XYZ file of C-alpha atoms in Angstrom:
312
model
C -78.082 -9.887 32.013
C -79.094 -6.262 31.364
C -78.628 -5.501 35.063
C -75.090 -6.894 34.865
C -74.250 -4.753 31.825
C -75.633 -1.619 33.453
C -73.699 -2.349 36.644
C -70.496 -2.886 34.649
C -71.124 0.280 32.666
C -71.716 2.396 35.778
C -68.703 0.951 37.571
C -66.357 1.753 34.688
C -67.939 5.166 34.209
C -67.448 6.050 37.878
C -63.843 4.831 37.757
C -63.078 6.925 34.688
C -64.782 9.937 36.226
C -62.748 9.578 39.430
C -59.544 9.391 37.405
C -60.679 12.417 35.420
C -61.525 14.320 38.617
C -58.195 13.370 40.186
C -56.358 14.682 37.148
C -58.233 17.956 37.293
C -57.598 18.283 41.030
C -53.863 17.671 40.708
C -53.595 20.257 37.940
C -56.026 22.718 39.520
C -53.443 25.100 40.986
C -51.526 25.226 37.725
C -54.712 25.565 35.690
C -55.830 28.498 37.865
C -52.859 30.537 36.737
C -53.569 29.633 33.145
C -57.233 30.529 33.500
C -56.349 33.870 35.053
C -54.950 34.808 31.664
C -58.448 34.369 30.251
C -59.904 36.977 32.575
C -59.347 40.664 33.099
C -57.393 40.028 36.250
C -59.960 41.451 38.668
C -61.114 39.401 41.654
C -64.707 39.460 40.385
C -63.678 38.238 36.936
C -61.812 35.302 38.481
C -65.077 33.967 39.876
C -66.769 33.920 36.480
C -67.566 30.824 34.472
C -64.953 29.627 31.992
C -66.106 30.129 28.391
C -65.315 28.504 25.034
C -64.287 25.073 26.279
C -64.953 24.099 22.654
C -65.668 26.451 19.754
C -68.641 24.486 18.424
C -71.554 22.517 19.824
C -69.999 19.355 18.369
C -66.438 18.100 18.725
C -66.539 16.126 15.467
C -69.486 13.724 15.311
C -70.462 13.879 18.973
C -71.828 16.770 20.994
C -69.601 18.994 23.091
C -70.655 20.622 26.370
C -71.149 23.906 24.502
C -74.645 25.319 23.990
C -75.941 28.100 21.791
C -76.813 31.407 23.385
C -80.460 32.335 23.915
C -82.062 33.360 20.637
C -79.191 32.020 18.485
C -79.896 29.794 15.460
C -77.173 27.514 14.091
C -77.556 26.264 10.507
C -75.320 23.209 10.039
C -74.343 21.273 6.921
C -72.332 18.068 7.397
C -70.843 15.840 4.702
C -69.195 12.438 4.982
C -67.789 11.040 1.762
C -67.237 7.410 0.828
C -64.116 5.397 1.583
C -60.889 7.063 0.485
C -59.440 3.680 -0.494
C -62.116 3.217 -3.177
C -59.697 4.947 -5.530
C -60.246 7.015 -8.657
C -63.146 4.855 -9.865
C -65.294 6.423 -7.127
C -63.288 9.669 -7.039
C -61.784 8.619 -3.693
C -65.209 8.481 -2.059
C -66.609 11.779 -3.321
C -69.159 9.930 -5.476
C -70.573 8.278 -2.380
C -71.275 11.314 -0.183
C -73.834 11.452 2.613
C -75.265 14.678 4.012
C -76.922 15.937 7.170
C -78.688 19.315 7.222
C -79.673 20.585 10.652
C -81.037 23.537 12.573
C -80.078 24.077 16.221
C -81.583 26.779 18.430
C -80.721 28.181 21.852
C -83.786 28.684 24.063
C -81.878 29.901 27.112
C -78.182 30.044 27.996
C -78.501 26.510 29.449
C -81.060 24.883 27.105
C -80.939 24.197 23.366
C -82.475 21.791 20.875
C -81.883 20.739 17.287
C -83.399 18.809 14.396
C -81.843 17.352 11.273
C -82.233 15.101 8.241
C -79.610 12.572 7.157
C -79.306 10.986 3.724
C -77.384 8.119 5.388
C -80.101 5.489 5.987
C -82.708 8.247 5.380
C -82.868 9.266 9.011
C -84.513 12.202 10.807
C -83.151 13.156 14.210
C -83.690 15.567 17.057
C -81.955 16.328 20.335
C -82.080 18.467 23.454
C -79.028 19.611 25.412
C -79.145 20.896 28.989
C -76.152 22.530 30.688
C -76.117 21.271 34.297
C -72.869 22.711 35.674
C -70.350 25.271 34.440
C -66.636 25.290 35.084
C -65.487 28.267 37.155
C -62.059 29.845 37.214
C -62.078 29.210 40.970
C -64.477 26.528 42.179
C -66.308 24.058 39.926
C -63.562 22.194 37.993
C -65.704 20.876 35.102
C -68.638 21.716 32.853
C -71.388 19.079 32.734
C -74.197 18.822 30.174
C -76.883 16.272 29.362
C -77.569 15.387 25.718
C -80.662 13.371 24.790
C -81.383 12.378 21.186
C -83.993 10.502 19.174
C -83.845 9.384 15.548
C -86.367 7.899 13.127
C -85.260 5.737 10.222
C -87.527 6.569 7.276
C -86.541 3.751 4.936
C -89.461 1.566 3.741
C -90.590 -1.264 6.003
C -89.144 -4.695 5.103
C -91.329 -7.381 3.584
C -92.567 -9.539 6.447
C -94.263 -12.955 6.538
C -98.059 -12.933 6.371
C -99.592 -11.909 9.680
C -96.545 -9.986 10.941
C -96.720 -6.217 11.394
C -93.906 -3.686 11.120
C -94.498 -1.230 13.964
C -93.617 2.461 13.841
C -91.652 1.992 17.073
C -89.292 -0.340 15.194
C -87.924 2.743 13.425
C -87.060 4.632 16.622
C -83.688 4.912 18.369
C -82.668 6.828 21.484
C -79.431 8.087 23.003
C -78.579 9.552 26.399
C -75.221 11.136 27.226
C -73.598 12.899 30.155
C -70.897 15.250 28.820
C -68.137 16.107 31.296
C -65.469 18.560 30.089
C -62.653 20.674 31.483
C -60.768 23.518 29.887
C -57.259 23.061 31.236
C -55.859 26.166 29.558
C -56.602 28.536 26.726
C -55.281 25.818 24.377
C -56.335 22.445 25.803
C -59.839 21.058 26.523
C -60.844 17.435 27.212
C -64.255 15.760 27.471
C -65.617 12.444 28.791
C -68.928 11.090 27.406
C -70.712 8.139 29.113
C -73.400 7.063 26.611
C -76.366 4.706 26.264
C -77.840 4.092 22.791
C -81.154 2.206 22.757
C -82.312 0.264 19.685
C -85.988 -0.678 19.739
C -85.420 -3.665 17.483
C -82.383 -5.984 17.472
C -81.738 -9.707 17.236
C -82.375 -10.245 20.951
C -80.948 -13.761 20.799
C -77.512 -12.286 20.102
C -77.495 -8.602 21.082
C -78.828 -6.227 23.706
C -81.202 -3.369 22.937
C -78.793 -1.078 24.804
C -75.308 -0.269 23.569
C -73.214 1.208 26.378
C -70.162 3.262 25.458
C -67.594 5.682 26.828
C -66.513 8.537 24.585
C -63.373 10.650 24.950
C -62.818 13.875 23.016
C -60.442 16.798 23.014
C -59.382 20.059 21.428
C -55.869 21.513 21.136
C -55.625 25.073 19.870
C -52.555 25.551 17.663
C -53.135 29.134 16.486
C -55.596 31.980 16.946
C -58.147 30.429 14.580
C -57.095 26.770 14.174
C -57.467 23.831 16.563
C -56.857 20.077 16.298
C -59.680 17.852 17.588
C -60.071 14.161 18.327
C -62.867 11.813 19.345
C -63.111 8.110 20.258
C -66.080 5.986 21.378
C -65.320 2.700 23.120
C -68.268 0.279 23.288
C -68.693 -1.723 26.473
C -71.536 -3.880 25.097
C -72.650 -5.114 21.666
C -69.034 -5.098 20.523
C -69.818 -7.968 18.135
C -72.984 -6.421 16.687
C -73.527 -7.025 12.969
C -75.079 -4.577 10.510
C -76.288 -6.213 7.296
C -73.934 -9.078 8.069
C -70.905 -6.786 8.526
C -68.886 -6.501 11.768
C -68.879 -3.166 13.588
C -66.005 -1.123 15.027
C -65.449 1.666 17.515
C -65.642 5.127 15.959
C -62.373 7.082 15.824
C -62.182 10.588 14.365
C -59.545 13.318 14.073
C -60.203 16.793 12.761
C -59.296 20.450 12.397
C -61.471 23.389 13.479
C -61.098 26.628 11.509
C -62.793 29.768 12.867
C -63.801 32.343 10.268
C -66.003 35.041 11.748
C -69.527 33.681 12.144
C -68.456 30.295 10.749
C -66.764 27.301 12.331
C -65.435 25.072 9.553
C -64.542 21.538 10.669
C -62.523 19.079 8.548
C -62.098 15.473 9.642
C -61.016 11.902 8.907
C -63.211 9.218 10.444
C -64.187 5.585 10.017
C -67.850 6.508 10.689
C -70.003 7.649 7.787
C -73.163 8.003 9.880
C -73.812 11.241 11.796
C -76.282 10.223 14.517
C -75.439 8.502 17.810
C -77.254 5.376 16.585
C -74.929 4.982 13.629
C -71.488 6.312 14.570
C -71.436 4.805 18.088
C -73.088 1.432 17.554
C -73.169 0.732 13.813
C -69.850 1.803 12.287
C -68.885 -0.921 9.807
C -65.578 0.568 8.606
C -62.160 0.208 10.207
C -59.049 2.392 10.387
C -56.926 -0.774 10.356
C -58.383 -1.697 6.952
C -57.911 1.823 5.563
C -61.668 2.390 5.390
C -61.554 6.108 6.138
C -63.996 8.852 5.247
C -63.111 12.483 4.646
C -65.776 14.892 5.822
C -66.592 18.385 6.961
C -69.077 20.360 9.049
C -70.041 23.942 8.267
C -71.755 25.971 10.968
C -73.288 29.438 10.472
C -74.963 31.166 13.400
C -77.634 33.857 13.303
C -79.005 35.933 16.164
C -82.781 35.589 15.889
C -83.720 37.178 19.225
C -81.351 39.858 20.519
C -80.399 39.696 24.221
C -82.136 42.300 26.386
C -78.955 44.296 26.912
C -78.676 44.875 23.128
C -82.314 45.791 22.466
């Protein structure tokens, strides 16, 4: 059964990638002229890698292909409030806020890692991101990165029958993603995100340990410092998974990026209150159709810890 799911997942992923590649190929000549505007106009500049596909290392909840520069530290604070439809009795969700505080660091221009703590389900998480390919003005049509994450749920172990043991591994969750993005112009960027989320413990009689999903995200710049973003994760497996007896839904998010100097301020509406791949991809229990939306924001502040050699 697992082999069948993986085969189905890979087949759909390859199909989507081919469609994505075909789109980029058909628009390549037009995109070249748009990308030329991003360079100085010299022949050497036209062979350089395209920069700033996204303005932050995350689109909304999910990772973008962007990485921090070597020696750069990113301090991130993320909030997701309760359901807006809870009304004034819960101050439209503000009384039910969850928070993630994280630190991300760039080791090289192609390698970064991050750690964080979430109040939602009391979860600690970490990730590593590796940039595999970079889009070129002439040549490579896409940027490709790998994102691998692990999270540990720190809530107390449940009460088990005598003789049963709650293992530490039961608290662990893993996620693997290939991020494929293209900057079509100075205004428009799109990203495809094939994803596997592994849960060490599930009801194996009903669900698989692996949730397979395809994510799609994008950014549309509307002014010098403001961009509209969007993100959607479609689950291919475990679509009927239950969390505490509640049905789960695909995560849909829309947002606004505001650039203010060393800050990127992100505002969003989403049906996912969790902020790790485990929760927002596979365990979102709220639905847009039912009006169960969460207002939230991310604040990012970067610091240069180790100056590049050319600035020393």
